JSON list of C-alpha atoms in Angstrom, two decimals:
[
{"chain": "A", "resi": 186, "resn": "MET", "atom": "CA", "xyz": [0.16, -0.02, 0.03]},
{"chain": "A", "resi": 187, "resn": "SER", "atom": "CA", "xyz": [1.35, 3.60, -0.84]},
{"chain": "A", "resi": 188, "resn": "ASN", "atom": "CA", "xyz": [1.27, 6.56, 1.34]},
{"chain": "A", "resi": 189, "resn": "LYS", "atom": "CA", "xyz": [-1.16, 8.18, -0.99]},
{"chain": "A", "resi": 190, "resn": "GLU", "atom": "CA", "xyz": [-4.04, 5.84, -0.53]},
{"chain": "A", "resi": 191, "resn": "GLY", "atom": "CA", "xyz": [-3.60, 5.14, 3.49]},
{"chain": "A", "resi": 192, "resn": "SER", "atom": "CA", "xyz": [-3.89, 9.11, 3.02]},
{"chain": "A", "resi": 193, "resn": "GLY", "atom": "CA", "xyz": [-7.49, 8.87, 2.76]},
{"chain": "A", "resi": 194, "resn": "GLY", "atom": "CA", "xyz": [-7.04, 11.86, 0.43]},
{"chain": "A", "resi": 195, "resn": "PHE", "atom": "CA", "xyz": [-8.97, 14.32, 2.14]},
{"chain": "A", "resi": 196, "resn": "ARG", "atom": "CA", "xyz": [-8.04, 17.97, 1.76]},
{"chain": "A", "resi": 197, "resn": "LYS", "atom": "CA", "xyz": [-8.98, 20.53, 3.44]},
{"chain": "A", "resi": 198, "resn": "ARG", "atom": "CA", "xyz": [-11.56, 23.70, 3.34]},
{"chain": "A", "resi": 199, "resn": "LYS", "atom": "CA", "xyz": [-10.48, 27.12, 3.99]},
{"chain": "A", "resi": 200, "resn": "HIS", "atom": "CA", "xyz": [-12.32, 27.60, 6.40]},
{"chain": "A", "resi": 201, "resn": "ASP", "atom": "CA", "xyz": [-11.54, 24.56, 8.40]},
{"chain": "A", "resi": 202, "resn": "ASN", "atom": "CA", "xyz": [-8.80, 26.35, 9.57]},
{"chain": "A", "resi": 203, "resn": "PHE", "atom": "CA", "xyz": [-10.79, 29.57, 11.05]},
{"chain": "A", "resi": 204, "resn": "PRO", "atom": "CA", "xyz": [-11.69, 28.75, 14.91]},
{"chain": "A", "resi": 205, "resn": "HIS", "atom": "CA", "xyz": [-15.00, 27.46, 15.64]},
{"chain": "A", "resi": 206, "resn": "ASN", "atom": "CA", "xyz": [-15.84, 29.38, 17.47]},
{"chain": "A", "resi": 207, "resn": "GLN", "atom": "CA", "xyz": [-14.98, 32.69, 14.83]},
{"chain": "A", "resi": 208, "resn": "ARG", "atom": "CA", "xyz": [-17.26, 30.80, 11.77]},
{"chain": "A", "resi": 209, "resn": "ARG", "atom": "CA", "xyz": [-20.05, 32.12, 11.09]},
{"chain": "A", "resi": 210, "resn": "GLU", "atom": "CA", "xyz": [-23.58, 30.53, 11.77]},
{"chain": "A", "resi": 211, "resn": "GLY", "atom": "CA", "xyz": [-27.19, 31.31, 10.41]},
{"chain": "A", "resi": 212, "resn": "LYS", "atom": "CA", "xyz": [-27.97, 31.59, 14.11]},
{"chain": "A", "resi": 213, "resn": "ASP", "atom": "CA", "xyz": [-27.29, 35.73, 14.29]},
{"chain": "A", "resi": 214, "resn": "VAL", "atom": "CA", "xyz": [-29.91, 35.81, 10.48]},
{"chain": "A", "resi": 215, "resn": "ASN", "atom": "CA", "xyz": [-33.14, 37.97, 11.82]},
{"chain": "A", "resi": 216, "resn": "SER", "atom": "CA", "xyz": [-35.40, 36.08, 10.09]},
{"chain": "A", "resi": 217, "resn": "SER", "atom": "CA", "xyz": [-38.10, 39.41, 10.85]},
{"chain": "A", "resi": 218, "resn": "SER", "atom": "CA", "xyz": [-35.30, 41.72, 9.31]},
{"chain": "A", "resi": 219, "resn": "PRO", "atom": "CA", "xyz": [-36.60, 43.26, 6.41]},
{"chain": "A", "resi": 220, "resn": "VAL", "atom": "CA", "xyz": [-34.08, 41.77, 3.80]},
{"chain": "A", "resi": 221, "resn": "MET", "atom": "CA", "xyz": [-35.20, 38.57, 4.96]},
{"chain": "A", "resi": 222, "resn": "LEU", "atom": "CA", "xyz": [-38.91, 39.46, 4.59]},
{"chain": "A", "resi": 223, "resn": "ALA", "atom": "CA", "xyz": [-37.86, 40.27, 0.51]},
{"chain": "A", "resi": 224, "resn": "PHE", "atom": "CA", "xyz": [-35.77, 37.67, -0.42]},
{"chain": "A", "resi": 225, "resn": "LYS", "atom": "CA", "xyz": [-38.84, 35.33, 1.82]},
{"chain": "A", "resi": 226, "resn": "SER", "atom": "CA", "xyz": [-41.04, 37.17, -0.89]},
{"chain": "A", "resi": 227, "resn": "PHE", "atom": "CA", "xyz": [-39.09, 36.29, -3.63]},
{"chain": "A", "resi": 228, "resn": "GLN", "atom": "CA", "xyz": [-38.32, 33.37, -2.94]},
{"chain": "A", "resi": 229, "resn": "GLN", "atom": "CA", "xyz": [-41.96, 33.33, -2.26]},
{"chain": "A", "resi": 230, "resn": "GLU", "atom": "CA", "xyz": [-43.41, 34.64, -5.81]},
{"chain": "A", "resi": 231, "resn": "LEU", "atom": "CA", "xyz": [-39.51, 32.13, -7.95]},
{"chain": "A", "resi": 232, "resn": "ASP", "atom": "CA", "xyz": [-41.59, 28.84, -6.00]},
{"chain": "A", "resi": 233, "resn": "ALA", "atom": "CA", "xyz": [-45.13, 29.89, -7.57]},
{"chain": "A", "resi": 234, "resn": "ARG", "atom": "CA", "xyz": [-43.96, 30.76, -10.97]},
{"chain": "A", "resi": 235, "resn": "HIS", "atom": "CA", "xyz": [-41.94, 27.19, -10.43]},
{"chain": "A", "resi": 236, "resn": "ASP", "atom": "CA", "xyz": [-45.05, 25.55, -10.20]},
{"chain": "A", "resi": 237, "resn": "LYS", "atom": "CA", "xyz": [-46.60, 27.61, -12.62]},
{"chain": "A", "resi": 238, "resn": "TYR", "atom": "CA", "xyz": [-44.33, 26.61, -15.34]},
{"chain": "A", "resi": 239, "resn": "GLU", "atom": "CA", "xyz": [-44.46, 22.90, -14.43]},
{"chain": "A", "resi": 240, "resn": "ARG", "atom": "CA", "xyz": [-48.19, 22.88, -14.77]},
{"chain": "A", "resi": 241, "resn": "LEU", "atom": "CA", "xyz": [-47.87, 24.09, -18.73]},
{"chain": "A", "resi": 242, "resn": "VAL", "atom": "CA", "xyz": [-45.43, 21.94, -19.28]},
{"chain": "A", "resi": 243, "resn": "LYS", "atom": "CA", "xyz": [-48.35, 18.96, -18.35]},
{"chain": "A", "resi": 244, "resn": "LEU", "atom": "CA", "xyz": [-51.00, 20.13, -20.54]},
{"chain": "A", "resi": 245, "resn": "SER", "atom": "CA", "xyz": [-47.87, 20.87, -22.54]},
{"chain": "A", "resi": 246, "resn": "ARG", "atom": "CA", "xyz": [-47.78, 17.42, -22.73]},
{"chain": "A", "resi": 247, "resn": "ASP", "atom": "CA", "xyz": [-50.89, 16.07, -22.13]},
{"chain": "A", "resi": 248, "resn": "ILE", "atom": "CA", "xyz": [-51.71, 18.29, -25.72]},
{"chain": "A", "resi": 249, "resn": "THR", "atom": "CA", "xyz": [-48.61, 17.21, -27.41]},
{"chain": "A", "resi": 250, "resn": "VAL", "atom": "CA", "xyz": [-49.07, 13.10, -26.84]},
{"chain": "A", "resi": 251, "resn": "GLU", "atom": "CA", "xyz": [-53.32, 13.44, -27.72]},
{"chain": "A", "resi": 252, "resn": "SER", "atom": "CA", "xyz": [-53.02, 15.14, -31.34]},
{"chain": "A", "resi": 253, "resn": "LYS", "atom": "CA", "xyz": [-50.25, 13.05, -31.75]},
{"chain": "A", "resi": 254, "resn": "ARG", "atom": "CA", "xyz": [-53.62, 10.48, -30.67]},
{"chain": "A", "resi": 255, "resn": "THR", "atom": "CA", "xyz": [-55.52, 12.59, -33.38]},
{"chain": "A", "resi": 256, "resn": "ILE", "atom": "CA", "xyz": [-52.96, 12.14, -36.02]},
{"chain": "A", "resi": 257, "resn": "PHE", "atom": "CA", "xyz": [-52.26, 8.66, -35.75]},
{"chain": "A", "resi": 258, "resn": "LEU", "atom": "CA", "xyz": [-56.17, 8.32, -36.12]},
{"chain": "A", "resi": 259, "resn": "LEU", "atom": "CA", "xyz": [-56.69, 10.55, -39.41]},
{"chain": "A", "resi": 260, "resn": "HIS", "atom": "CA", "xyz": [-53.56, 8.44, -40.81]},
{"chain": "A", "resi": 261, "resn": "ARG", "atom": "CA", "xyz": [-55.62, 5.11, -40.43]},
{"chain": "A", "resi": 262, "resn": "ILE", "atom": "CA", "xyz": [-59.14, 6.88, -42.55]},
{"chain": "A", "resi": 263, "resn": "THR", "atom": "CA", "xyz": [-57.64, 5.65, -46.65]},
{"chain": "A", "resi": 264, "resn": "SER", "atom": "CA", "xyz": [-57.90, 1.55, -44.07]},
{"chain": "A", "resi": 265, "resn": "ALA", "atom": "CA", "xyz": [-61.36, 2.11, -42.62]},
{"chain": "A", "resi": 266, "resn": "PRO", "atom": "CA", "xyz": [-64.64, 1.55, -43.74]},
{"chain": "A", "resi": 267, "resn": "ASP", "atom": "CA", "xyz": [-66.36, 4.37, -42.94]},
{"chain": "A", "resi": 268, "resn": "MET", "atom": "CA", "xyz": [-64.56, 7.80, -43.25]},
{"chain": "A", "resi": 269, "resn": "GLU", "atom": "CA", "xyz": [-67.22, 10.19, -40.85]},
{"chain": "A", "resi": 270, "resn": "ASP", "atom": "CA", "xyz": [-66.39, 8.21, -37.65]},
{"chain": "A", "resi": 271, "resn": "ILE", "atom": "CA", "xyz": [-62.87, 8.49, -37.53]},
{"chain": "A", "resi": 272, "resn": "LEU", "atom": "CA", "xyz": [-62.90, 12.71, -38.57]},
{"chain": "A", "resi": 273, "resn": "THR", "atom": "CA", "xyz": [-66.57, 12.05, -35.45]},
{"chain": "A", "resi": 274, "resn": "GLU", "atom": "CA", "xyz": [-64.24, 10.99, -33.15]},
{"chain": "A", "resi": 275, "resn": "SER", "atom": "CA", "xyz": [-61.05, 13.52, -34.09]},
{"chain": "A", "resi": 276, "resn": "GLU", "atom": "CA", "xyz": [-63.18, 16.03, -33.66]},
{"chain": "A", "resi": 277, "resn": "ILE", "atom": "CA", "xyz": [-64.16, 14.44, -30.30]},
{"chain": "A", "resi": 278, "resn": "LYS", "atom": "CA", "xyz": [-60.43, 13.81, -29.35]},
{"chain": "A", "resi": 279, "resn": "LEU", "atom": "CA", "xyz": [-59.38, 18.09, -31.26]},
{"chain": "A", "resi": 280, "resn": "ASP", "atom": "CA", "xyz": [-62.29, 19.20, -28.69]},
{"chain": "A", "resi": 281, "resn": "GLY", "atom": "CA", "xyz": [-60.21, 17.36, -25.64]},
{"chain": "A", "resi": 282, "resn": "VAL", "atom": "CA", "xyz": [-57.55, 19.65, -26.75]},
{"chain": "A", "resi": 283, "resn": "ARG", "atom": "CA", "xyz": [-58.85, 22.47, -26.67]},
{"chain": "A", "resi": 284, "resn": "GLN", "atom": "CA", "xyz": [-60.47, 21.96, -23.55]},
{"chain": "A", "resi": 285, "resn": "LYS", "atom": "CA", "xyz": [-56.74, 22.04, -22.72]},
{"chain": "A", "resi": 286, "resn": "ILE", "atom": "CA", "xyz": [-55.24, 25.01, -24.27]},
{"chain": "A", "resi": 287, "resn": "PHE", "atom": "CA", "xyz": [-58.16, 26.25, -22.54]},
{"chain": "A", "resi": 288, "resn": "GLN", "atom": "CA", "xyz": [-56.33, 26.01, -19.04]},
{"chain": "A", "resi": 289, "resn": "VAL", "atom": "CA", "xyz": [-53.44, 26.98, -20.70]},
{"chain": "A", "resi": 290, "resn": "ALA", "atom": "CA", "xyz": [-55.13, 30.17, -20.87]},
{"chain": "A", "resi": 291, "resn": "GLN", "atom": "CA", "xyz": [-56.28, 30.46, -18.36]},
{"chain": "A", "resi": 292, "resn": "GLU", "atom": "CA", "xyz": [-53.15, 29.66, -16.85]},
{"chain": "A", "resi": 293, "resn": "LEU", "atom": "CA", "xyz": [-51.87, 32.34, -19.03]},
{"chain": "A", "resi": 294, "resn": "SER", "atom": "CA", "xyz": [-54.69, 35.11, -17.95]},
{"chain": "A", "resi": 295, "resn": "GLY", "atom": "CA", "xyz": [-51.78, 38.03, -16.76]},
{"chain": "A", "resi": 296, "resn": "GLU", "atom": "CA", "xyz": [-49.08, 36.44, -17.01]},
{"chain": "A", "resi": 297, "resn": "ASP", "atom": "CA", "xyz": [-45.49, 37.60, -19.14]},
{"chain": "A", "resi": 298, "resn": "MET", "atom": "CA", "xyz": [-46.54, 35.06, -22.02]},
{"chain": "A", "resi": 299, "resn": "HIS", "atom": "CA", "xyz": [-43.11, 35.34, -23.59]},
{"chain": "A", "resi": 300, "resn": "GLN", "atom": "CA", "xyz": [-42.02, 33.99, -19.33]},
{"chain": "A", "resi": 301, "resn": "PHE", "atom": "CA", "xyz": [-43.70, 30.75, -20.19]},
{"chain": "A", "resi": 302, "resn": "HIS", "atom": "CA", "xyz": [-42.97, 30.42, -23.83]},
{"chain": "A", "resi": 303, "resn": "ARG", "atom": "CA", "xyz": [-40.37, 27.25, -23.93]},
{"chain": "A", "resi": 304, "resn": "ALA", "atom": "CA", "xyz": [-43.67, 26.10, -21.88]},
{"chain": "A", "resi": 305, "resn": "ILE", "atom": "CA", "xyz": [-46.70, 25.20, -24.29]},
{"chain": "A", "resi": 306, "resn": "THR", "atom": "CA", "xyz": [-44.35, 25.98, -27.89]},
{"chain": "A", "resi": 307, "resn": "THR", "atom": "CA", "xyz": [-44.27, 22.06, -28.62]},
{"chain": "A", "resi": 308, "resn": "GLY", "atom": "CA", "xyz": [-47.76, 21.02, -27.54]},
{"chain": "A", "resi": 309, "resn": "LEU", "atom": "CA", "xyz": [-48.94, 23.96, -29.58]},
{"chain": "A", "resi": 310, "resn": "GLN", "atom": "CA", "xyz": [-47.52, 22.38, -32.91]},
{"chain": "A", "resi": 311, "resn": "GLU", "atom": "CA", "xyz": [-48.60, 19.11, -32.75]},
{"chain": "A", "resi": 312, "resn": "TYR", "atom": "CA", "xyz": [-52.09, 20.60, -32.57]},
{"chain": "A", "resi": 313, "resn": "VAL", "atom": "CA", "xyz": [-51.67, 22.80, -35.01]},
{"chain": "A", "resi": 314, "resn": "GLU", "atom": "CA", "xyz": [-50.54, 19.63, -36.97]},
{"chain": "A", "resi": 315, "resn": "ALA", "atom": "CA", "xyz": [-53.73, 17.90, -35.65]},
{"chain": "A", "resi": 316, "resn": "VAL", "atom": "CA", "xyz": [-56.58, 20.46, -36.62]},
{"chain": "A", "resi": 317, "resn": "SER", "atom": "CA", "xyz": [-54.09, 21.28, -40.26]},
{"chain": "A", "resi": 318, "resn": "PHE", "atom": "CA", "xyz": [-54.15, 17.76, -41.12]},
{"chain": "A", "resi": 319, "resn": "GLN", "atom": "CA", "xyz": [-58.15, 17.48, -40.40]},
{"chain": "A", "resi": 320, "resn": "HIS", "atom": "CA", "xyz": [-58.49, 20.13, -42.33]},
{"chain": "A", "resi": 321, "resn": "PHE", "atom": "CA", "xyz": [-56.58, 18.51, -44.94]},
{"chain": "A", "resi": 322, "resn": "ILE", "atom": "CA", "xyz": [-58.97, 15.76, -44.45]},
{"chain": "A", "resi": 323, "resn": "LYS", "atom": "CA", "xyz": [-62.18, 17.15, -44.89]},
{"chain": "A", "resi": 324, "resn": "THR", "atom": "CA", "xyz": [-61.20, 19.86, -47.47]},
{"chain": "A", "resi": 325, "resn": "ARG", "atom": "CA", "xyz": [-58.97, 19.46, -49.36]},
{"chain": "A", "resi": 326, "resn": "SER", "atom": "CA", "xyz": [-57.35, 22.93, -49.17]},
{"chain": "A", "resi": 327, "resn": "LEU", "atom": "CA", "xyz": [-54.20, 24.65, -46.26]},
{"chain": "A", "resi": 328, "resn": "ILE", "atom": "CA", "xyz": [-56.17, 26.14, -42.89]},
{"chain": "A", "resi": 329, "resn": "SER", "atom": "CA", "xyz": [-55.39, 29.39, -42.02]},
{"chain": "A", "resi": 330, "resn": "MET", "atom": "CA", "xyz": [-53.36, 30.78, -39.33]},
{"chain": "A", "resi": 331, "resn": "ASP", "atom": "CA", "xyz": [-56.61, 32.63, -38.01]},
{"chain": "A", "resi": 332, "resn": "GLU", "atom": "CA", "xyz": [-59.11, 30.19, -38.94]},
{"chain": "A", "resi": 333, "resn": "ILE", "atom": "CA", "xyz": [-56.77, 27.75, -35.81]},
{"chain": "A", "resi": 334, "resn": "ASN", "atom": "CA", "xyz": [-57.41, 30.72, -33.66]},
{"chain": "A", "resi": 335, "resn": "LYS", "atom": "CA", "xyz": [-61.49, 31.42, -34.64]},
{"chain": "A", "resi": 336, "resn": "GLN", "atom": "CA", "xyz": [-61.51, 27.82, -32.95]},
{"chain": "A", "resi": 337, "resn": "LEU", "atom": "CA", "xyz": [-59.35, 29.16, -29.75]},
{"chain": "A", "resi": 338, "resn": "ILE", "atom": "CA", "xyz": [-61.91, 31.50, -28.86]},
{"chain": "A", "resi": 339, "resn": "PHE", "atom": "CA", "xyz": [-63.89, 30.41, -25.68]},
{"chain": "A", "resi": 340, "resn": "THR", "atom": "CA", "xyz": [-66.99, 31.18, -24.42]},
{"chain": "A", "resi": 341, "resn": "THR", "atom": "CA", "xyz": [-67.47, 31.55, -20.80]},
{"chain": "A", "resi": 342, "resn": "GLU", "atom": "CA", "xyz": [-70.23, 32.51, -18.20]},
{"chain": "A", "resi": 343, "resn": "ASP", "atom": "CA", "xyz": [-69.21, 35.15, -15.34]},
{"chain": "A", "resi": 344, "resn": "ASN", "atom": "CA", "xyz": [-72.72, 35.75, -12.70]},
{"chain": "A", "resi": 345, "resn": "GLY", "atom": "CA", "xyz": [-74.67, 35.09, -16.63]},
{"chain": "A", "resi": 346, "resn": "LYS", "atom": "CA", "xyz": [-73.79, 36.73, -18.61]},
{"chain": "A", "resi": 347, "resn": "GLU", "atom": "CA", "xyz": [-71.26, 35.17, -21.78]},
{"chain": "A", "resi": 348, "resn": "ASN", "atom": "CA", "xyz": [-68.26, 36.42, -22.25]},
{"chain": "A", "resi": 349, "resn": "LYS", "atom": "CA", "xyz": [-65.73, 34.95, -24.44]},
{"chain": "A", "resi": 350, "resn": "THR", "atom": "CA", "xyz": [-62.34, 34.52, -24.04]},
{"chain": "A", "resi": 351, "resn": "ALA", "atom": "CA", "xyz": [-59.71, 34.38, -26.68]},
{"chain": "A", "resi": 352, "resn": "ALA", "atom": "CA", "xyz": [-57.36, 31.80, -25.48]},
{"chain": "A", "resi": 353, "resn": "GLY", "atom": "CA", "xyz": [-54.59, 34.51, -26.18]},
{"chain": "A", "resi": 354, "resn": "ILE", "atom": "CA", "xyz": [-51.72, 31.88, -27.71]},
{"chain": "A", "resi": 355, "resn": "ALA", "atom": "CA", "xyz": [-51.29, 33.67, -31.44]},
{"chain": "A", "resi": 356, "resn": "TYR", "atom": "CA", "xyz": [-47.77, 35.33, -30.32]},
{"chain": "A", "resi": 357, "resn": "HIS", "atom": "CA", "xyz": [-46.59, 32.01, -29.35]},
{"chain": "A", "resi": 358, "resn": "LEU", "atom": "CA", "xyz": [-49.02, 30.08, -32.37]},
{"chain": "A", "resi": 359, "resn": "GLN", "atom": "CA", "xyz": [-47.12, 32.95, -34.19]},
{"chain": "A", "resi": 360, "resn": "ARG", "atom": "CA", "xyz": [-43.63, 32.36, -32.82]},
{"chain": "A", "resi": 361, "resn": "ALA", "atom": "CA", "xyz": [-43.63, 28.46, -33.47]},
{"chain": "A", "resi": 362, "resn": "PHE", "atom": "CA", "xyz": [-43.84, 28.20, -36.72]},
{"chain": "A", "resi": 363, "resn": "GLY", "atom": "CA", "xyz": [-41.97, 31.40, -37.33]},
{"chain": "A", "resi": 364, "resn": "GLY", "atom": "CA", "xyz": [-43.85, 34.06, -38.58]},
{"chain": "A", "resi": 365, "resn": "GLY", "atom": "CA", "xyz": [-44.15, 37.77, -37.49]},
{"chain": "A", "resi": 366, "resn": "GLY", "atom": "CA", "xyz": [-41.81, 38.73, -34.19]},
{"chain": "A", "resi": 367, "resn": "TRP", "atom": "CA", "xyz": [-43.04, 41.82, -32.41]},
{"chain": "A", "resi": 368, "resn": "HIS", "atom": "CA", "xyz": [-42.96, 45.32, -33.98]},
{"chain": "A", "resi": 369, "resn": "GLY", "atom": "CA", "xyz": [-44.56, 48.59, -32.57]},
{"chain": "A", "resi": 370, "resn": "GLY", "atom": "CA", "xyz": [-46.43, 47.16, -29.29]},
{"chain": "A", "resi": 371, "resn": "ARG", "atom": "CA", "xyz": [-48.51, 44.22, -31.33]},
{"chain": "A", "resi": 372, "resn": "ALA", "atom": "CA", "xyz": [-47.36, 41.16, -32.71]},
{"chain": "A", "resi": 373, "resn": "THR", "atom": "CA", "xyz": [-47.40, 40.87, -36.78]}
]
């Protein structure tokens, strides 16, 4: 056995040289100081943002999975005995996806959408692919972005009043597909 093997390989850290009574202890911190209260507030805000981001990622994954299932269903249209049954089933699946997109819109209400763009982009791309494929099978033509956005306007009731809520994701759809950007305070 060499001397290197027997030494244990322990390297001293710089703070190991300080006597125990000169080390900083966490007990000296006043938890009710304005600085600590500010940091606790920031911590709660960051935790809330991270939680929201994770919820959006989960919703985006669900949107992706259901959109892919719809696409796979639509691929079976050539071998199916009844084309209308598959189109009806695909519409039901896409309605479920739209409800997930509505949940995304509710999560993003009042938020800076740029912070959460990466969390939802993949789901939106798959949704657009599924809707485009379904539209092409039905009409043999391409669907426009405006038509897709019209499908993402939701009607809700608030105190007996009917409110129309746009999913607010037109900007994300445009960014996801390389169209436009932000110019002069408006999406292009």
